Coordinates of C-alpha atoms in Angstrom, one line a residue:
M6 CA 32.1 -1.2 64.8
S7 CA 35.7 -0.7 63.6
T8 CA 38.1 1.9 64.9
T9 CA 37.7 3.6 61.5
I10 CA 34.3 5.1 62.5
I11 CA 35.3 5.7 66.1
D12 CA 38.4 7.7 64.9
R13 CA 36.3 9.6 62.3
I14 CA 33.6 10.6 64.9
K15 CA 36.3 11.7 67.3
K16 CA 38.0 13.9 64.8
E17 CA 34.7 15.5 63.8
I18 CA 33.7 16.3 67.4
A19 CA 37.2 17.3 68.5
A20 CA 36.5 21.0 67.9
L21 CA 33.1 20.9 69.5
D22 CA 32.2 21.7 73.1
V23 CA 31.1 18.3 74.5
T24 CA 29.8 19.7 77.8
A25 CA 26.5 18.0 78.3
T26 CA 23.4 20.2 78.2
P27 CA 19.8 19.0 78.3
K28 CA 19.5 19.4 74.6
E29 CA 22.6 17.4 73.9
V30 CA 21.9 14.4 76.1
G31 CA 18.9 12.1 76.1
V32 CA 17.6 9.0 77.9
V33 CA 16.3 5.8 76.3
T34 CA 12.6 5.5 77.2
A35 CA 11.6 2.5 75.1
V36 CA 13.3 -0.3 73.1
S37 CA 11.6 -2.5 70.5
D38 CA 12.9 -4.4 67.6
G39 CA 16.0 -2.2 67.0
I40 CA 13.9 1.0 67.3
I41 CA 14.9 3.2 70.3
E42 CA 12.7 5.9 71.6
I43 CA 14.7 8.7 73.3
S44 CA 13.5 11.7 75.3
G45 CA 15.6 14.9 75.8
L46 CA 17.4 15.2 72.4
T47 CA 15.3 18.2 71.4
S48 CA 18.1 19.6 69.2
A49 CA 18.7 16.4 67.2
R50 CA 18.6 16.5 63.4
M51 CA 17.3 14.0 60.9
M52 CA 20.0 11.5 59.8
E53 CA 22.3 12.5 62.8
M54 CA 24.3 9.9 64.5
V55 CA 23.9 9.4 68.3
V56 CA 26.0 7.4 70.7
F57 CA 24.7 5.2 73.5
G58 CA 26.6 5.6 76.8
V59 CA 27.1 2.7 79.3
G60 CA 27.4 2.9 83.1
E61 CA 26.8 5.7 85.6
G62 CA 28.3 9.1 84.8
A63 CA 28.8 8.3 81.2
T64 CA 29.9 11.1 78.9
L65 CA 30.3 11.4 75.2
E66 CA 34.0 10.9 75.5
T67 CA 33.7 7.7 77.6
A68 CA 31.0 6.4 75.3
L69 CA 33.4 6.8 72.3
K70 CA 36.1 4.9 74.3
Q71 CA 34.1 1.8 74.7
T72 CA 35.4 -1.4 73.1
T73 CA 32.1 -1.7 71.1
V74 CA 30.6 1.7 70.4
L75 CA 26.8 1.6 69.9
Y76 CA 25.5 4.1 67.3
G77 CA 22.0 5.1 66.4
L78 CA 20.6 7.0 63.4
V79 CA 17.9 9.6 64.0
L80 CA 14.9 8.9 61.7
N81 CA 11.8 10.3 63.5
L82 CA 11.6 13.7 65.1
E83 CA 8.5 13.9 67.2
E84 CA 7.1 16.5 69.7
D85 CA 8.5 15.0 72.9
V86 CA 10.8 12.2 71.7
V87 CA 13.1 11.2 68.8
K88 CA 13.2 7.7 67.4
V89 CA 16.4 6.2 66.2
V90 CA 17.4 2.9 64.5
V91 CA 20.5 1.1 65.9
L92 CA 23.3 0.6 63.4
G93 CA 24.3 -2.9 64.6
E94 CA 23.2 -5.2 67.4
S95 CA 20.6 -3.6 69.8
A96 CA 20.6 -6.4 72.4
G97 CA 22.7 -4.4 74.9
I98 CA 20.5 -1.3 74.9
R99 CA 18.2 -0.8 77.9
E100 CA 15.7 1.7 79.2
G101 CA 17.4 4.5 81.2
M102 CA 20.6 4.4 79.2
T103 CA 22.2 7.8 78.4
V104 CA 22.3 8.9 74.7
F105 CA 24.6 11.6 73.3
R106 CA 24.4 13.7 70.2
T107 CA 27.5 13.7 68.0
N108 CA 26.5 16.8 66.0
T109 CA 27.5 14.7 62.9
L110 CA 25.3 13.7 60.1
L111 CA 25.9 10.1 59.0
S112 CA 28.8 10.1 56.5
V113 CA 31.1 7.5 54.9
P114 CA 34.8 7.6 54.3
V115 CA 35.8 8.0 50.6
G116 CA 39.0 8.0 48.6
D117 CA 40.8 6.4 45.7
G118 CA 41.8 3.6 48.0
I119 CA 38.2 2.3 48.2
V120 CA 38.4 1.2 44.5
G121 CA 38.9 -2.5 44.2
R122 CA 37.7 -3.2 47.7
V123 CA 34.6 -4.7 49.4
V124 CA 33.0 -2.6 52.1
N125 CA 29.9 -2.7 54.2
A126 CA 27.1 -0.2 54.4
L127 CA 29.2 2.1 56.7
G128 CA 32.2 2.1 54.4
E129 CA 34.3 -0.3 56.5
M130 CA 36.4 -2.9 54.7
I131 CA 35.2 -6.5 55.0
D132 CA 37.5 -8.2 52.5
G133 CA 40.4 -8.8 54.8
K134 CA 42.8 -6.9 52.6
G135 CA 43.9 -4.3 55.2
A136 CA 42.8 -0.8 56.0
I137 CA 41.5 1.6 53.4
T138 CA 43.2 4.9 53.0
T139 CA 40.5 7.6 52.6
D140 CA 40.6 11.3 51.8
K141 CA 37.4 12.7 53.3
N142 CA 33.9 11.9 54.5
M143 CA 30.9 12.3 52.3
P144 CA 27.4 12.6 53.8
I145 CA 25.2 9.7 52.7
E146 CA 22.3 12.1 52.0
R147 CA 22.6 15.3 50.0
V148 CA 20.4 17.4 47.7
A149 CA 20.7 16.3 44.1
Y150 CA 22.3 18.7 41.5
G151 CA 19.8 21.1 39.9
V152 CA 19.0 21.4 36.2
M153 CA 21.4 24.2 35.6
D154 CA 24.3 22.1 37.0
R155 CA 23.7 19.3 34.6
S156 CA 24.4 18.8 30.9
S157 CA 22.7 16.6 28.4
V158 CA 23.4 12.9 28.3
N159 CA 25.3 12.4 25.0
E160 CA 28.0 9.8 25.7
P161 CA 27.3 6.0 25.7
I162 CA 28.1 3.6 28.4
H163 CA 28.5 0.4 26.5
T164 CA 27.0 -2.7 28.2
G165 CA 28.7 -5.1 25.8
I166 CA 25.3 -6.7 25.1
K167 CA 24.3 -6.3 21.5
A168 CA 20.5 -6.2 22.1
I169 CA 20.9 -3.3 24.6
D170 CA 23.6 -1.2 23.0
S171 CA 21.8 -1.3 19.6
M172 CA 18.1 -0.9 20.7
I173 CA 18.1 0.4 24.3
P174 CA 21.3 2.5 24.5
I175 CA 22.4 3.8 27.9
G176 CA 24.1 7.1 28.3
R177 CA 26.5 8.4 30.9
G178 CA 24.4 10.1 33.5
Q179 CA 21.3 8.1 32.7
R180 CA 19.1 6.0 35.1
E181 CA 18.1 2.8 33.4
L182 CA 16.0 0.3 35.3
I183 CA 16.6 -3.5 34.9
I184 CA 13.3 -5.2 35.7
G185 CA 12.1 -8.8 35.6
D186 CA 11.1 -11.9 37.6
R187 CA 13.5 -13.8 39.7
G188 CA 16.1 -15.8 37.7
T189 CA 15.7 -14.0 34.4
G190 CA 19.3 -12.6 34.2
K191 CA 19.0 -9.1 35.7
T192 CA 22.2 -9.3 37.7
T193 CA 24.0 -10.9 34.8
I194 CA 23.3 -7.8 32.6
A195 CA 24.7 -5.6 35.3
I196 CA 27.9 -7.7 35.9
D197 CA 28.5 -8.0 32.1
T198 CA 28.2 -4.2 31.9
I199 CA 30.9 -3.8 34.6
I200 CA 33.2 -6.4 32.8
N201 CA 32.7 -4.6 29.5
Q202 CA 34.2 -1.4 30.8
K203 CA 37.7 -3.0 30.5
Y204 CA 37.4 -2.4 26.7
E205 CA 37.1 1.4 27.3
P206 CA 40.2 3.5 27.2
A207 CA 41.7 3.9 30.7
A208 CA 41.0 7.7 30.6
K209 CA 37.3 7.1 29.9
R210 CA 36.7 4.0 31.9
P211 CA 34.1 4.6 34.6
I212 CA 34.6 3.6 38.3
C213 CA 32.1 0.8 38.9
I214 CA 30.2 0.4 42.2
Y215 CA 28.1 -2.7 42.8
V216 CA 25.7 -2.5 45.8
A217 CA 24.4 -5.8 47.0
I218 CA 21.3 -5.1 49.1
G219 CA 20.3 -8.1 51.3
Q220 CA 21.9 -10.6 48.9
K221 CA 23.2 -14.0 50.0
R222 CA 26.9 -13.8 50.9
S223 CA 27.6 -16.7 48.5
K224 CA 26.1 -14.7 45.6
T225 CA 28.2 -11.6 46.4
A226 CA 31.3 -13.8 46.7
N227 CA 30.6 -15.4 43.3
I228 CA 30.2 -11.9 41.8
M229 CA 33.5 -10.8 43.2
A230 CA 35.2 -13.9 41.9
Q231 CA 33.7 -13.3 38.4
L232 CA 34.9 -9.7 38.4
E233 CA 38.4 -10.7 39.6
K234 CA 38.6 -13.4 36.9
A235 CA 37.6 -10.9 34.2
G236 CA 40.1 -8.3 35.5
A237 CA 37.3 -5.9 36.4
M238 CA 37.7 -5.8 40.1
E239 CA 40.6 -3.3 39.8
Y240 CA 38.1 -0.5 38.9
T241 CA 35.1 -1.8 40.9
T242 CA 34.0 -1.3 44.5
I243 CA 31.5 -3.7 46.1
I244 CA 29.2 -2.6 48.9
A245 CA 27.9 -5.8 50.5
T246 CA 25.0 -6.3 52.8
S247 CA 23.5 -9.7 53.5
A248 CA 19.9 -10.8 54.3
S249 CA 21.0 -11.6 57.9
E250 CA 21.9 -8.0 58.6
A251 CA 19.7 -5.4 60.3
S252 CA 17.3 -3.5 58.1
P253 CA 18.9 -0.1 58.8
L254 CA 22.1 -1.3 57.2
L255 CA 20.2 -2.6 54.1
F256 CA 18.5 0.8 54.0
L257 CA 21.8 2.7 54.1
A258 CA 23.7 0.6 51.5
P259 CA 22.5 2.3 48.2
F260 CA 23.0 5.8 49.8
T261 CA 26.6 4.8 50.7
G262 CA 27.2 3.7 47.2
M263 CA 25.8 6.9 45.8
A264 CA 28.0 9.0 48.2
I265 CA 31.1 7.1 47.1
G266 CA 30.0 7.7 43.5
E267 CA 29.6 11.4 44.0
Y268 CA 33.1 11.7 45.4
F269 CA 34.5 10.5 42.0
M270 CA 31.9 12.4 40.0
Q271 CA 33.0 15.7 41.6
Q272 CA 36.5 14.9 40.4
G273 CA 35.2 14.9 36.8
K274 CA 35.2 11.1 36.5
D275 CA 32.4 8.8 35.2
V276 CA 30.8 6.4 37.6
L277 CA 28.5 3.3 37.0
I278 CA 26.5 2.2 40.0
I279 CA 24.5 -1.0 40.2
L280 CA 21.7 -1.2 42.8
D281 CA 20.9 -4.9 43.3
D282 CA 18.1 -4.7 44.1
L283 CA 15.7 -1.9 45.1
S284 CA 12.9 -4.4 45.8
K285 CA 14.8 -5.6 48.9
H286 CA 15.7 -2.0 49.7
A287 CA 12.0 -1.1 49.8
V288 CA 11.2 -4.1 52.0
A289 CA 13.9 -3.1 54.5
Y290 CA 12.6 0.5 54.5
R291 CA 9.1 -0.8 55.1
Q292 CA 10.3 -2.9 58.1
M293 CA 11.9 0.2 59.6
S294 CA 9.0 2.5 58.9
L295 CA 6.3 0.3 60.3
L296 CA 8.4 -0.1 63.5
L297 CA 8.8 3.7 63.6
R298 CA 4.9 3.8 63.5
R299 CA 4.8 5.6 60.2
P300 CA 1.4 5.0 58.6
P301 CA 1.4 2.4 55.8
G302 CA -0.2 3.1 52.4
R303 CA -0.6 1.0 49.3
E304 CA 0.6 -2.6 49.7
A305 CA 1.7 -1.7 53.3
Y306 CA 4.5 0.5 52.1
P307 CA 4.9 3.9 53.7
G308 CA 3.8 6.8 51.6
D309 CA 7.3 8.3 51.3
I310 CA 8.8 5.2 49.6
F311 CA 8.6 7.0 46.3
Y312 CA 10.5 10.0 47.7
L313 CA 13.1 7.6 49.2
H314 CA 13.9 6.1 45.8
S315 CA 13.5 9.4 43.9
R316 CA 16.0 11.3 46.1
L317 CA 18.4 8.4 45.7
L318 CA 18.2 8.1 41.9
E319 CA 18.0 11.8 41.3
R320 CA 21.6 12.0 42.4
S321 CA 22.6 10.3 39.1
A322 CA 23.6 13.1 36.7
K323 CA 25.9 14.2 33.9
L324 CA 27.5 17.4 35.3
S325 CA 28.1 20.5 33.3
A326 CA 31.6 21.3 32.0
E327 CA 31.9 24.1 34.6
L328 CA 31.5 21.4 37.4
G329 CA 34.0 19.0 35.8
G330 CA 31.8 17.0 33.5
G331 CA 31.7 13.9 35.7
S332 CA 28.7 11.6 35.7
I333 CA 26.9 8.9 37.7
T334 CA 25.0 6.3 35.6
A335 CA 22.6 4.3 37.7
L336 CA 21.3 0.8 36.9
P337 CA 18.7 0.0 39.6
I338 CA 17.3 -3.5 39.6
I339 CA 13.7 -4.4 40.5
E340 CA 12.3 -7.9 40.9
T341 CA 8.7 -8.4 39.8
Q342 CA 6.3 -11.2 40.7
E343 CA 4.9 -13.1 37.7
G344 CA 5.9 -10.3 35.4
D345 CA 3.6 -7.7 37.1
V346 CA 5.2 -4.4 36.2
S347 CA 2.0 -2.6 37.4
A348 CA 2.7 -3.4 41.1
Y349 CA 3.5 -0.5 43.5
I350 CA 7.3 -0.6 43.7
P351 CA 7.9 -1.4 40.0
T352 CA 5.7 1.5 38.8
N353 CA 7.3 3.8 41.3
V354 CA 10.8 3.2 40.0
I355 CA 9.8 3.1 36.4
S356 CA 8.4 6.6 36.8
I357 CA 11.7 7.8 38.4
T358 CA 14.1 6.3 35.8
D359 CA 14.9 7.2 32.2
G360 CA 13.8 3.9 30.7
Q361 CA 13.7 0.2 31.5
I362 CA 15.1 -3.1 30.4
F363 CA 12.4 -5.6 30.8
L364 CA 13.4 -9.3 31.0
E365 CA 10.7 -11.9 30.3
T366 CA 10.5 -15.3 31.9
D367 CA 9.0 -16.9 28.7
L368 CA 11.8 -15.7 26.5
F369 CA 14.4 -16.8 29.1
N370 CA 12.9 -20.3 29.1
K371 CA 13.0 -20.4 25.3
G372 CA 16.8 -20.0 25.5
I373 CA 16.8 -16.4 24.4
R374 CA 19.5 -14.8 26.5
P375 CA 19.3 -11.9 27.4
A376 CA 15.5 -12.4 27.6
L377 CA 14.8 -8.9 26.5
N378 CA 11.2 -7.9 25.8
V379 CA 11.8 -5.3 23.0
G380 CA 8.2 -4.1 23.1
I381 CA 8.2 -2.9 26.8
S382 CA 11.9 -2.0 27.0
V383 CA 12.8 1.5 26.2
S384 CA 15.6 4.1 26.7
R385 CA 14.3 7.7 27.0
V386 CA 17.7 9.0 26.0
G387 CA 17.7 7.1 22.7
S388 CA 20.2 7.4 19.9
S389 CA 21.8 10.5 21.5
A390 CA 23.7 8.0 23.7
Q391 CA 25.0 6.0 20.8
T392 CA 28.2 6.3 18.7
K393 CA 27.7 7.3 15.1
A394 CA 28.7 3.8 14.0
M395 CA 26.1 2.1 16.2
K396 CA 23.4 4.6 15.2
A397 CA 24.1 3.8 11.5
V398 CA 23.5 0.1 11.9
A399 CA 21.0 -0.2 14.7
G400 CA 17.9 1.4 13.2
K401 CA 16.8 -1.7 11.3
I402 CA 16.9 -4.2 14.2
R403 CA 14.0 -3.0 16.3
L404 CA 11.7 -2.9 13.3
E405 CA 12.7 -6.3 12.1
L406 CA 12.2 -7.8 15.6
A407 CA 8.8 -6.1 16.1
Q408 CA 7.6 -7.4 12.8
F409 CA 8.9 -10.9 13.6
R410 CA 7.1 -11.0 17.0
E411 CA 3.8 -10.1 15.3
L412 CA 4.2 -12.6 12.5
E413 CA 5.4 -15.3 14.9
A414 CA 2.2 -15.0 16.8
F415 CA 0.2 -14.9 13.6
M416 CA 1.9 -18.0 12.1
Q417 CA 0.5 -20.2 14.9
F418 CA -2.9 -19.8 13.3
A419 CA -1.9 -19.8 9.6
S420 CA -0.4 -22.8 8.0
D421 CA -0.1 -21.4 4.5
L422 CA 2.2 -18.3 4.4
D423 CA 3.3 -16.3 1.3
A424 CA 6.9 -16.1 0.3
D425 CA 7.4 -12.5 1.7
T426 CA 6.0 -13.5 5.1
K427 CA 8.2 -16.5 5.3
A428 CA 11.2 -14.4 4.3
R429 CA 10.4 -11.9 7.1
I430 CA 10.0 -14.7 9.7
D431 CA 13.3 -16.3 8.5
S432 CA 15.1 -12.9 8.8
G433 CA 13.6 -12.3 12.3
R434 CA 14.8 -15.7 13.5
K435 CA 18.3 -14.9 12.3
Y436 CA 18.3 -11.5 14.2
V437 CA 17.1 -13.3 17.4
E438 CA 19.9 -15.8 17.1
M439 CA 22.5 -13.1 16.4
L440 CA 21.4 -11.1 19.5
K441 CA 21.9 -14.0 21.8
Q442 CA 24.9 -13.8 24.1
T443 CA 26.4 -16.1 26.7
Q444 CA 26.9 -15.0 30.3
N445 CA 30.1 -13.0 31.2
N446 CA 30.9 -12.6 27.5
P447 CA 30.3 -8.9 26.7
M448 CA 31.3 -7.7 23.2
P449 CA 33.1 -4.4 22.6
F450 CA 30.9 -1.9 20.6
Y451 CA 33.1 -2.0 17.5
K452 CA 32.7 -5.8 17.2
Q453 CA 29.0 -5.3 17.8
V454 CA 28.8 -2.8 14.9
V455 CA 30.6 -5.3 12.6
S456 CA 28.2 -8.1 13.5
I457 CA 25.0 -6.0 13.1
Y458 CA 26.2 -4.4 9.9
G459 CA 26.8 -7.9 8.6
A460 CA 23.3 -9.0 9.6
N461 CA 21.8 -6.0 7.8
T462 CA 23.8 -6.5 4.6
G463 CA 23.5 -10.2 3.9
L464 CA 26.1 -12.0 6.1
F465 CA 23.4 -14.6 7.1
D466 CA 21.6 -14.8 3.8
G467 CA 21.3 -18.4 2.7
A468 CA 22.2 -19.8 6.2
D469 CA 20.0 -21.8 8.5
P470 CA 19.1 -19.8 11.7
K471 CA 20.7 -22.5 13.9
N472 CA 24.1 -21.7 12.2
V473 CA 23.9 -18.0 12.7
R474 CA 26.0 -17.9 15.9
A475 CA 28.7 -20.1 14.4
I476 CA 28.8 -17.9 11.3
E477 CA 29.1 -14.7 13.5
D478 CA 31.9 -16.2 15.6
A479 CA 33.8 -17.3 12.4
Y480 CA 33.2 -13.9 10.8
Q481 CA 34.5 -12.0 13.9
A482 CA 37.6 -14.2 13.9
F483 CA 38.1 -13.7 10.1
I484 CA 37.8 -9.9 10.3
E485 CA 40.1 -9.6 13.3
R486 CA 42.7 -11.8 11.6
D487 CA 42.5 -10.6 8.0
R488 CA 40.8 -7.2 8.2
K489 CA 42.3 -5.8 11.4
A490 CA 42.8 -2.4 9.9
T491 CA 39.0 -2.1 9.2
L492 CA 38.1 -3.2 12.7
D493 CA 40.6 -0.7 14.2
A494 CA 39.2 2.1 12.1
V495 CA 35.7 1.4 13.4
E496 CA 37.0 1.5 17.0
S497 CA 39.0 4.7 16.6
T498 CA 36.6 6.8 14.5
R499 CA 33.4 5.4 16.1
A500 CA 31.7 6.1 12.8
L501 CA 31.1 4.2 9.5
S502 CA 32.4 6.1 6.5
D503 CA 31.5 5.1 2.9
E504 CA 35.0 3.7 2.7
L505 CA 34.6 1.5 5.8
K506 CA 31.2 0.3 4.6
A507 CA 32.8 -0.8 1.3
D508 CA 35.6 -2.6 3.2
L509 CA 33.0 -4.4 5.3
D510 CA 30.9 -5.3 2.2
K511 CA 34.0 -6.8 0.6
S512 CA 34.9 -8.7 3.8
I513 CA 31.5 -10.3 3.9
V514 CA 31.8 -11.4 0.3
D515 CA 35.3 -12.8 0.9
F516 CA 34.2 -14.6 4.1
K517 CA 31.2 -16.2 2.4
E518 CA 33.4 -17.5 -0.4
A519 CA 36.0 -18.9 2.1
N520 CA 33.4 -20.5 4.5
S521 CA 30.7 -21.8 2.2
N522 CA 30.5 -24.9 4.4
L523 CA 28.8 -22.9 7.1
Y524 CA 25.9 -22.0 4.8
T525 CA 24.9 -25.6 4.1
A526 CA 22.1 -27.2 6.2

């Protein structure tokens, strides 16, 4: 481990009496698969860090002076022994080794210097950009804020994805699950949301935290490169753990991310945290728990897996004005198998969160990106997390798409359709095309409002569905070039007055006259 943690532990125990007593010192009695059984530490606490001493006559001070300090984390308190997991490589630990309490619960260093950096599950920098200046240490576990300390979720956090911001709005302080099979674009939605925050005013821009739990290092490196290219890394922190690391570090990663987020939330700032993904987190916890001899339950997961994720996600909140009004918005990700949302871990996390964005493999394979299943996806905060402008234009979309899905299924069995049904199907196809977006291309909310308003009021009337995206791109370029004042007014007021609606109506008419070639088959 780095000298950062060593120095931190030294500072925290400097004022303590380190004279060894039977309750403060233990002996390793069993070692197996990274789980260490220790007798003698009868005063140890849950989530406390312990240090392994090497050599005869070892003391806490000499243990902390080792070149490589071995730490453990207390996770089982039993009648005669405690069981700890090793935070790192356990190959050097042997029976009979001395173990010392540190009287310190596991914490991570936090500060403004951590923004823009890549750190591991213990808060140590791993990006090679030099030491991180930190202000304080935050415990990785703490009791979530109570109801009286919170305020209602009433501000949007824009994802830049039209289908989500219009139909499944996410508010600051909300927990919205992103769920779907492997390779359906879950991480893409999360990364696009981070990139889209660059369109927010600097004063309202959230600090973004991306937690990679057991991901390939190449994937994490690619995500960092995407964020740097988009200029989003300057307000983002990445907490990276790879599949090759020990399960305790994978277990700690999301708690580390939440602790860093709480530091900024307590300063009155907004935070967006991506947990990618809690399926791998659950597997890591299962590995640890079974080695700790905790009884397995459904699907071999320990019974407290629900409590693990609930105490993690409950720390997302929108604080009251008296506490500074900061917030943590959590976007946990869950990977399903064959679209089975009724499996144990998916149902657990669905019941904890305030809604879910469900991505469907069939839609993804049809080229509908994002592959959003509008029927299953929901936001339990709803329109209270939307701007007035978005609320004014978004109401029609969900109804149109729901009707289209029904008629699309029906038309497979009916060859002769009446004119009204054909018109509804044609309108639905145009909405589907309009809601498609390419990867790493989020759209600021005011441009979304303009596109959706146009779709609702005839911008695509008379056009072939395959031309919809070309028309939308051309219309966005037209209104930014020739109607910039209208676009700026939507952005600044975040509402659609009658005057703005009239301006948009006229811009649609003018655009269609000037671009009639886009409406020919």
